[in-house]
Coordinates of C-alpha atoms and ligand atoms in Angstrom, one line a residue:
X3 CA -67.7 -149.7 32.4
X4 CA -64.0 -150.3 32.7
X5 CA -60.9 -149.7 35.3
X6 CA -57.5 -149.7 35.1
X7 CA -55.9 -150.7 38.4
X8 CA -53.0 -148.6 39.2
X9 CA -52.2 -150.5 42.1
X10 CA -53.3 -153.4 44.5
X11 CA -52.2 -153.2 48.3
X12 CA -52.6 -154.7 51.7
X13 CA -51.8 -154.0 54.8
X14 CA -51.7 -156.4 57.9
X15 CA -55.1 -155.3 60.6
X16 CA -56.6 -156.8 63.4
X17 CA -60.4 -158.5 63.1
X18 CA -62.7 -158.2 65.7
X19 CA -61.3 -161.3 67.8
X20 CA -57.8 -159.6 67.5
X21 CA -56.2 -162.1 65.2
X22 CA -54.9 -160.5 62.3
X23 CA -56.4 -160.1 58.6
X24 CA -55.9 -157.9 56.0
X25 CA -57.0 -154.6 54.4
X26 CA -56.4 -154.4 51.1
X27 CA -56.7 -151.0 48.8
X28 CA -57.3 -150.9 44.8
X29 CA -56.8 -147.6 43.2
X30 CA -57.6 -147.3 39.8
X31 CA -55.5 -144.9 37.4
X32 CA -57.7 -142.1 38.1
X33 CA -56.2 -142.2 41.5
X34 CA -59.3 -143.3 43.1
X35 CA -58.7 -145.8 46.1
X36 CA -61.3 -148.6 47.1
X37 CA -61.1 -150.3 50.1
X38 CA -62.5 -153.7 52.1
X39 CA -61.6 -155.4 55.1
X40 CA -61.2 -159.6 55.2
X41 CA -63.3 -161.8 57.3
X42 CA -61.8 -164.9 58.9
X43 CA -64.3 -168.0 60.4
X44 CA -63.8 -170.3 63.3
X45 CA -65.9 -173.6 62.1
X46 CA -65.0 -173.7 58.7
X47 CA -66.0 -176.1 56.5
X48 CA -63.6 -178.4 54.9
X49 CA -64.0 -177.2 51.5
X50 CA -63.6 -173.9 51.8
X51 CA -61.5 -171.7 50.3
X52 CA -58.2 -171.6 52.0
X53 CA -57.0 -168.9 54.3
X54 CA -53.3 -168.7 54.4
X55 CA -51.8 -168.5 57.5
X56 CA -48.6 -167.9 58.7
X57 CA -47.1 -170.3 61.4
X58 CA -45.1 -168.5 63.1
X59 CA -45.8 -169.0 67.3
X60 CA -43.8 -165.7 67.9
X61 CA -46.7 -163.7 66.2
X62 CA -50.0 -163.3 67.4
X63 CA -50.6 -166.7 68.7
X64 CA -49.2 -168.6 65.4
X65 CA -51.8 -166.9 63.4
X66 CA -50.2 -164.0 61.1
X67 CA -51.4 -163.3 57.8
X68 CA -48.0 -161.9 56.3
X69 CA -47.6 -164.3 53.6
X70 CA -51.5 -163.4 52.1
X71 CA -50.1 -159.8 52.9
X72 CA -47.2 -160.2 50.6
X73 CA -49.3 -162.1 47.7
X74 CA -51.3 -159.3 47.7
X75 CA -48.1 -156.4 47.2
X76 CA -46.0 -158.8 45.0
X77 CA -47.8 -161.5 42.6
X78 CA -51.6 -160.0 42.5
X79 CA -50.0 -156.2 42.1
X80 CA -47.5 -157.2 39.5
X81 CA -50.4 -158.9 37.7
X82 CA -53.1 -156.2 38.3
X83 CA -51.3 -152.7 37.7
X84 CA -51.6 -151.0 34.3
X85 CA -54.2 -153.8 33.2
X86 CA -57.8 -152.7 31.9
X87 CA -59.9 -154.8 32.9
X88 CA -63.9 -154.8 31.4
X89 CA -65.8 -156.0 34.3
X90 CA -65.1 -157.9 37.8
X91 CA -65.5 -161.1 36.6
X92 CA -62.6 -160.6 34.2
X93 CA -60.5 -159.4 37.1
X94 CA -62.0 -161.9 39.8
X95 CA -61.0 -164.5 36.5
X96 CA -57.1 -163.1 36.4
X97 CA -57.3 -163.8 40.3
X98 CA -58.4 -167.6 40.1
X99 CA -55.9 -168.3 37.1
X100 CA -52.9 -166.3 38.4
X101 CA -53.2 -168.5 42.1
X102 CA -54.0 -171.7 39.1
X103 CA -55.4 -173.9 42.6
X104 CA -59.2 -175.2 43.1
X105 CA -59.0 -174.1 46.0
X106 CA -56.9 -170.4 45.9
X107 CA -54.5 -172.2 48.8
X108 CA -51.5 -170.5 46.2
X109 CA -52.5 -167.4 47.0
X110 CA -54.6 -167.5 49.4
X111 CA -58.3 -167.3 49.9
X112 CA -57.9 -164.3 52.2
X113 CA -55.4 -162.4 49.7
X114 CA -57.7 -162.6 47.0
X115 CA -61.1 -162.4 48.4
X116 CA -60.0 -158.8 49.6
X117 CA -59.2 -157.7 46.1
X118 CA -62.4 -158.5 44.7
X119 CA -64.5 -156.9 47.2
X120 CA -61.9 -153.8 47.0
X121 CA -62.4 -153.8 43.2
X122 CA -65.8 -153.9 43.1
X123 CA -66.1 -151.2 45.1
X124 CA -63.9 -149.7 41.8
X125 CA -66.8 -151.1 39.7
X126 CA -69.2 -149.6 41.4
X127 CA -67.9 -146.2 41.9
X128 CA -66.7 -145.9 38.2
X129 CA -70.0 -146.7 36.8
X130 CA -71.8 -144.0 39.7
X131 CA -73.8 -147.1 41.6
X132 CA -74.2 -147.7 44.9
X133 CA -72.2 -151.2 46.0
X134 CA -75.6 -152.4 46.2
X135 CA -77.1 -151.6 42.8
X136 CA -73.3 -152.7 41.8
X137 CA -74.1 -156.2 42.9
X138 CA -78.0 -156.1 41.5
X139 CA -77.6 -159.0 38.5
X140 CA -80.1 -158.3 35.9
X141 CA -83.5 -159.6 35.8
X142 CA -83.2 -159.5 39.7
X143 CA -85.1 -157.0 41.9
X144 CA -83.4 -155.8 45.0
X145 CA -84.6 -156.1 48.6
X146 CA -84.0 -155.1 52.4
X147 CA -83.2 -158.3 54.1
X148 CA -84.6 -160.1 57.3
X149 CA -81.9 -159.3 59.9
X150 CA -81.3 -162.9 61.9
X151 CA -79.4 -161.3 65.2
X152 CA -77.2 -164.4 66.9
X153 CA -77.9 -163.4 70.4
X154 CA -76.9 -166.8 72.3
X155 CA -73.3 -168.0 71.1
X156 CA -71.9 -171.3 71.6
X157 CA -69.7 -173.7 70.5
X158 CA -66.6 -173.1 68.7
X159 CA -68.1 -169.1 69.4
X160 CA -67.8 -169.3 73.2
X161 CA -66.0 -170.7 76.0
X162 CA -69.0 -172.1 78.0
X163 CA -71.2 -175.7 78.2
X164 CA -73.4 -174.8 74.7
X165 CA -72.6 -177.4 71.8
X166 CA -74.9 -175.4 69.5
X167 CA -73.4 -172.5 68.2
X168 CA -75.7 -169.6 67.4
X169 CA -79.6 -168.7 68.5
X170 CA -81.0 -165.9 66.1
X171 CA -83.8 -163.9 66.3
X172 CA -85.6 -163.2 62.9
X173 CA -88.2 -160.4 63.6
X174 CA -89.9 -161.8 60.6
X175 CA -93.1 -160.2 61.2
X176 CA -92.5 -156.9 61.5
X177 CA -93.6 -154.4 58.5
X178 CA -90.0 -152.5 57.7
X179 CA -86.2 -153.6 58.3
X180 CA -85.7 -150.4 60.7
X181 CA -88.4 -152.0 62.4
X182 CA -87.1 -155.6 62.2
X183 CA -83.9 -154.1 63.7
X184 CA -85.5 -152.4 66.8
X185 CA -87.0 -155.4 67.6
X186 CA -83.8 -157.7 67.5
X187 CA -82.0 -155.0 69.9
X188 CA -85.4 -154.4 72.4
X189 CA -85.2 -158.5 72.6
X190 CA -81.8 -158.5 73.0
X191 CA -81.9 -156.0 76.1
X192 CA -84.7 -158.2 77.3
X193 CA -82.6 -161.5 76.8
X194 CA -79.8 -159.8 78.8
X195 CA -81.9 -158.9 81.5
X196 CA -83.6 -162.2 82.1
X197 CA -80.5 -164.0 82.0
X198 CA -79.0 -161.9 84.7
X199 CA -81.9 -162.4 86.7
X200 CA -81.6 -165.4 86.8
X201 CA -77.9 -165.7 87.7
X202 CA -76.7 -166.6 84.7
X203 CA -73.4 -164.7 82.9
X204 CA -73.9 -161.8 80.1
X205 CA -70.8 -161.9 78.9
X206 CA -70.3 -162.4 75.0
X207 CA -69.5 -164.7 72.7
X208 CA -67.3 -163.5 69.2
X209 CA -70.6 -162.8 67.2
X210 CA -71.9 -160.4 70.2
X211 CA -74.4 -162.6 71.6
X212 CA -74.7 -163.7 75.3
X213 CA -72.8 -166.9 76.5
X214 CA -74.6 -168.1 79.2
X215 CA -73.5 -171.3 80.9
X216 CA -76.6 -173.3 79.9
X217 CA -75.8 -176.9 78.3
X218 CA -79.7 -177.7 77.3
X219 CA -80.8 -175.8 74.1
X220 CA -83.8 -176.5 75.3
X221 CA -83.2 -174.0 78.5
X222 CA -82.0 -171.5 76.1
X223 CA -85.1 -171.5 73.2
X224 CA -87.1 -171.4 76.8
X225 CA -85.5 -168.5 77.8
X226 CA -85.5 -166.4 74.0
X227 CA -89.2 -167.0 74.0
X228 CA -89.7 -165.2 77.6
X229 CA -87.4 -162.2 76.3
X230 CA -89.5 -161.7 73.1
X231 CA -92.3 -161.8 75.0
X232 CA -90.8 -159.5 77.9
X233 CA -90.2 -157.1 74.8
X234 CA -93.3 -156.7 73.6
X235 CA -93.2 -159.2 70.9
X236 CA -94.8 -162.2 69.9
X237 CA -93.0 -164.8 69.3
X238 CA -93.5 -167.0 65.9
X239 CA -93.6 -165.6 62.2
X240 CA -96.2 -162.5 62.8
X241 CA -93.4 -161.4 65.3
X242 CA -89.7 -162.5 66.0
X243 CA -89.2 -166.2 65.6
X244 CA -85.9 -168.0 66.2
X245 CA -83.3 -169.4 63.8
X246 CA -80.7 -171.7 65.1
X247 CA -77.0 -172.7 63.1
X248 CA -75.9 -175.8 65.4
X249 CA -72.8 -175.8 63.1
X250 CA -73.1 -180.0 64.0
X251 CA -70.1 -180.9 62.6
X252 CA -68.1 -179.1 65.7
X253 CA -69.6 -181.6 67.1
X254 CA -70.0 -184.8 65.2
X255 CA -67.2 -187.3 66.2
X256 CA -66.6 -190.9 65.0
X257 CA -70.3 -191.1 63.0
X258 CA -72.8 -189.4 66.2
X259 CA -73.4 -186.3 67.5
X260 CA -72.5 -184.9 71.1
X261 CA -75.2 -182.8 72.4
X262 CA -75.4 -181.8 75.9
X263 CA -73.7 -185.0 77.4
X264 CA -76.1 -187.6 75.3
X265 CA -74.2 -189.5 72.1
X266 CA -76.9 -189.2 69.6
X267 CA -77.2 -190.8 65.6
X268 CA -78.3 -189.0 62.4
X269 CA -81.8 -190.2 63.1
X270 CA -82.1 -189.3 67.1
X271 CA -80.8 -185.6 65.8
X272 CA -83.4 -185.6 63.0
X273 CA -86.0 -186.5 65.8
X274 CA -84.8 -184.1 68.1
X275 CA -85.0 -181.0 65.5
X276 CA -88.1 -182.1 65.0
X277 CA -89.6 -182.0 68.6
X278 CA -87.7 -178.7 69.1
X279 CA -89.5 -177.0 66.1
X280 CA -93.1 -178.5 67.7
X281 CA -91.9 -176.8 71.4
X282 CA -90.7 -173.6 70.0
X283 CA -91.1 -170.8 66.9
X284 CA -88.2 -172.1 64.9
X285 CA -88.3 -171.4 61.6
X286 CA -84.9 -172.3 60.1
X287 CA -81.6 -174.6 61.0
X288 CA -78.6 -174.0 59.7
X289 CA -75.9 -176.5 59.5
X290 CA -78.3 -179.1 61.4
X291 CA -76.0 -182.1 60.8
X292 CA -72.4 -182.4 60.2
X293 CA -70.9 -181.7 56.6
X294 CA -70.4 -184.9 55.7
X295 CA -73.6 -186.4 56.8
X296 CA -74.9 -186.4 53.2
X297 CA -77.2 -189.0 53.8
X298 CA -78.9 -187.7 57.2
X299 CA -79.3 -184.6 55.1
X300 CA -81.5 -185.7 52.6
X301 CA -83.4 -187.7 55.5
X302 CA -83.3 -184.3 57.6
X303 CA -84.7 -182.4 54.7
X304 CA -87.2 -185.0 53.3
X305 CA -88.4 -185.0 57.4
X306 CA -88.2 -180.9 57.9
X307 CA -88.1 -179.5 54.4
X308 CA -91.8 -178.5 53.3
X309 CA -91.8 -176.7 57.5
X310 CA -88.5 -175.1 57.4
X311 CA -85.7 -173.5 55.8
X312 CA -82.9 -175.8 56.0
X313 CA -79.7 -173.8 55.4
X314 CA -76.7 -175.4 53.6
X315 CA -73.0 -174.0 55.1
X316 CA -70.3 -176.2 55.8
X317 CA -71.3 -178.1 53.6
X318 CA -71.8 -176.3 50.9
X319 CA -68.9 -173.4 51.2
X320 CA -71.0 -171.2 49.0
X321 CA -69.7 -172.5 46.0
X322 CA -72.0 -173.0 43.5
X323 CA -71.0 -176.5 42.0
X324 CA -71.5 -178.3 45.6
X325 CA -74.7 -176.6 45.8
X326 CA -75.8 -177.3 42.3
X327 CA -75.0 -181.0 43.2
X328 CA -77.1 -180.5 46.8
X329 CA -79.8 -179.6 44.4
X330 CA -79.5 -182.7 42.7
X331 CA -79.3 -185.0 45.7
X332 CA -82.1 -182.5 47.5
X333 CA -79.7 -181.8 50.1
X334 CA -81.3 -178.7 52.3
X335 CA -83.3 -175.9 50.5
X336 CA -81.6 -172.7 51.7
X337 CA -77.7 -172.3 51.4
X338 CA -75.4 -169.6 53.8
X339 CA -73.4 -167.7 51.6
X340 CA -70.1 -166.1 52.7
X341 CA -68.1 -164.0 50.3
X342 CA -64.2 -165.7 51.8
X343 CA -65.8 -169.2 51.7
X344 CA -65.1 -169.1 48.3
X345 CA -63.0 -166.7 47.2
X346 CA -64.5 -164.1 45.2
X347 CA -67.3 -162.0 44.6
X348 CA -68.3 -163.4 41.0
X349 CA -68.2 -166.6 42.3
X350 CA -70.3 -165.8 45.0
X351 CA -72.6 -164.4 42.8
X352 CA -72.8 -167.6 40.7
X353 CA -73.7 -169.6 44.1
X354 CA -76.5 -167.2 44.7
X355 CA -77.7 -167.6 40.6
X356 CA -77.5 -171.0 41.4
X357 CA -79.8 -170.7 44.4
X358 CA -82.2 -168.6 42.7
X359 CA -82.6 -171.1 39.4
X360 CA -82.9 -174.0 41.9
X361 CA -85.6 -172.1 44.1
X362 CA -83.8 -172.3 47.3
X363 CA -83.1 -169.6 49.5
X364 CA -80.1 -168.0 50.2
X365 CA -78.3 -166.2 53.8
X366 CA -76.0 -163.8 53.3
X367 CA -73.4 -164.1 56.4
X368 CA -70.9 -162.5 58.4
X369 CA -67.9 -164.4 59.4
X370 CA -66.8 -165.1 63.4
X371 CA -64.1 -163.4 62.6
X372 CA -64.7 -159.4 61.3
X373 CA -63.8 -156.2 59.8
X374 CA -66.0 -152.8 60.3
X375 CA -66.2 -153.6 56.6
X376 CA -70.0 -153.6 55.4
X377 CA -69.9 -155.1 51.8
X378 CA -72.0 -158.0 52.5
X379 CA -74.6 -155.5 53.7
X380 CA -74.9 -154.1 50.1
X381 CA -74.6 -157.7 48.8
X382 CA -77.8 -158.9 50.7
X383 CA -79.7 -155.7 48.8
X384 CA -78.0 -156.3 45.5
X385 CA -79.0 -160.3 45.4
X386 CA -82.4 -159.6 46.9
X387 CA -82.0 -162.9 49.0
X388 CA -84.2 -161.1 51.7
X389 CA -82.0 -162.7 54.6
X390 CA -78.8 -161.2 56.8
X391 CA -77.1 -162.8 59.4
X392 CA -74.7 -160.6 61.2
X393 CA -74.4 -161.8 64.6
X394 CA -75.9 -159.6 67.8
X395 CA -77.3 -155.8 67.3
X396 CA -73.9 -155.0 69.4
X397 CA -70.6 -154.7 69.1
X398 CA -69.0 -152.1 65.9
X399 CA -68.1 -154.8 63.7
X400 CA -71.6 -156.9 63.5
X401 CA -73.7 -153.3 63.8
X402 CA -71.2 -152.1 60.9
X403 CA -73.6 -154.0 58.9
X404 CA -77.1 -153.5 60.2
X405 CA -76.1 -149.8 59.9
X406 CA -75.4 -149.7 56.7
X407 CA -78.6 -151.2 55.8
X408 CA -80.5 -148.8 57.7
X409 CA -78.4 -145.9 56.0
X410 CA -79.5 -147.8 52.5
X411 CA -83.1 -148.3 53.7
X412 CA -83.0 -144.5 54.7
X413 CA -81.4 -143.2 51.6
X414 CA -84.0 -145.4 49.3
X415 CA -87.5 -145.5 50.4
X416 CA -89.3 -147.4 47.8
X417 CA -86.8 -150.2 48.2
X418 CA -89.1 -153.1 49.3
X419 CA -88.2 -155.6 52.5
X420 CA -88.0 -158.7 51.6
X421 CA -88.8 -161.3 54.3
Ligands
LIG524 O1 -70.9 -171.0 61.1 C1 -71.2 -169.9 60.7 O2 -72.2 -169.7 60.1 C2 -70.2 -168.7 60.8 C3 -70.8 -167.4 61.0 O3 -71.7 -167.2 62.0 O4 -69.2 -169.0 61.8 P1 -67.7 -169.0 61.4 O5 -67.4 -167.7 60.7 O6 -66.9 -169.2 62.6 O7 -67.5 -170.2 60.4
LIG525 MG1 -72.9 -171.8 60.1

């Protein structure tokens, strides 16, 4: 089913570490108005899409977004309003040749990514679906997800001693996803209590999760463990097991890795994942080795592949020819997917066909950065990838999204969970 935009606007908000982004509003001619918020990372990956940003030290630490804001109101209204348009990959398609880059740095990744969501949120309402059954392709059934809740943050995510970035739990093992979710947020009560205990801080990193003064990732997998158990839980698959994003290439410098005050190669990293995944019930790295380790990535998968999910994200940017290429090298066997990493929503959609037609997995993520926006929440049903990460089961902007999910899972009991 078709829209006609009527008009295309944005306005200039704050994300959830108070930097600003943008909101951006289609209405159609039928004077219907669809909105979405834009998410902004920290430790991007050098191929993403780029995010404008405006320069300008006066504003908000050097970080504005007025430029994206006024690509938006000028160049993608002017091209937008009064035009039919048949589906969103004909308007998404307007939007990449109208900003004519590789890499939407014309326009901006931020500009545009906000339109797409926005418009098909048009799509979707037009044709009476839900976002989710909006973002179903055919031939596809659609799932609950696995909520992965990042409840220790680290590196580029918090101020303290931790060079990995994110701990997750992934309450794999339990029967529903309202389930799965009262699991993350009874662990993560737990976790906050045993780190207190035992003097350490609670305060949070930006995804929610405790950042705790602990250099060792050891200490900290230590400590998860006790907390699932202190819950209730049992740690490992049949229970809540732990996924882990590194983000290594925060901290890869001049060809090693610096890990908790030891210098250490490709290989010693690969040995060290390893170990770790004997210790502790680890059951997927993201982002294990820096993005353009290419060749200790095909080591690290041929090493961790057939016991793991190894998850592709800075250096695949969710963009479906680096991932078809991955394929080809067998790079990983999972890839993150992030809606602003590349841009828009079709071509997100084609990075998740391209992930299902190779047989590897596929995250659908949050940014650091957020909106109380909840699209990807309909976008994890829809692709039926059976994975979410959204950060900690606190704060509004990363619950946004496990609420929405329970409202879906609430509203539509015979959809299955996918884990
Ligand atoms: O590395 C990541 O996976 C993301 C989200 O957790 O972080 P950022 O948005 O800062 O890139
Ligand atoms: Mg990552």
């Amino acid at each position: 089913m078709s829209i006609t935009v009527r008009s295309v606007q944005a306005l200039e908000i704050l994300d959830s570490r108070g930097r600003p982004t943008l909101a951006t509003t289609v209405t159609t001619s039928k004077g219907a108005s669809f909105r979405a918020g834009v998410p902004s990372g920290a430790s991007t990956g050098s191929g993403e899409a780029v995010e404008l940003r405006d320069r300008d030290p006066a504003r908000y630490g050097g970080a504005g977004v007025l430029t994206a804001t006024a690509n938006v109101n000028g160049a993608i209204n002017d091209a937008l309003a009064g035009q039919e348009f048949s589906d969103l990959a004909q308007l998404d398609q307007t939007l990449i040749a109208l900003d004519g880059t590789d890499n939407k740095s014309a326009l901006g990744a931020n500009a545009i990514i906000g339109v797409s969501m926005a418009a098909a949120r048009a799509f979707a309402a037009t044709a009476d679906l839900a976002l989710w059954q909006y973002l179903t392709p055919a031939g596809v059934t659609p799932a609950l997800p696995a909520p992965h809740f990042n409840v220790v943050n680290g590196g580029a995510h918090a101020p303290n001693k931790l060079d990995f970035q994110e701990f997750m739990l992934a309450p794999l093992g339990l029967p529903s996803y309202a389930e799965a979710v009262r699991a993350g947020a009874e662990v993560y009560a737990a976790l906050k209590a045993r780190l207190g205990k035992a003097g350490h801080a609670t305060g949070l990193g930006d995804e929610g999760g405790f950042a705790p003064d602990l250099d060792r990732p050891e200490e900290v997998l230590e400590t998860i463990v006790a907390a699932i158990t202190d819950a209730g839980y049992t740690p490992g698959t049949d229970g809540v097991a732990i996924a882990l994003d590194p983000a290594a290439s925060e901290f890869y410098r001049d060809g090693s890795y610096h890990v908790a005050g030891q210098t250490l190669s490709s290989d010693d990293m690969i040995g060290y994942y390893a170990s770790v995944v004997a210790q502790f019930p680890i059951w997927s790295i993201e982002d294990g080795l820096a993005e353009d380790d290419d060749d200790g990535w095909v080591r690290l998968t041929q090493t961790l592949g057939a016991k793991i999910q190894l998850v592709g994200d800075d250096n695949f940017v969710t963009n479906p020819t680096i991932i078809a290429e991955a394929v080809r090298r067998g790079v990983a066997n999972a890839a993150l997917i992030k809606v602003n990493q590349i841009g828009t929503v079709t071509e997100t959609l084609e990075a998740l066909t391209v992930c299902r037609d190779a047989g590897y997995a596929a995250m659908i993520s949050h940014r650091s950065g957020e909106t109380e926006d909840s699209f990807i929440a309909d976008l994890a049903v829809g692709s039926g990838c059976g994975q979410i990460k959204s950060g900690a089961p606190a704060r509004g902007e990363r619950v946004a999204k496990y609420n929405r999910l329970l409202e879906i899972a609430a509203q539509n009991p015979d959809l299955p969970y996918r884990r």
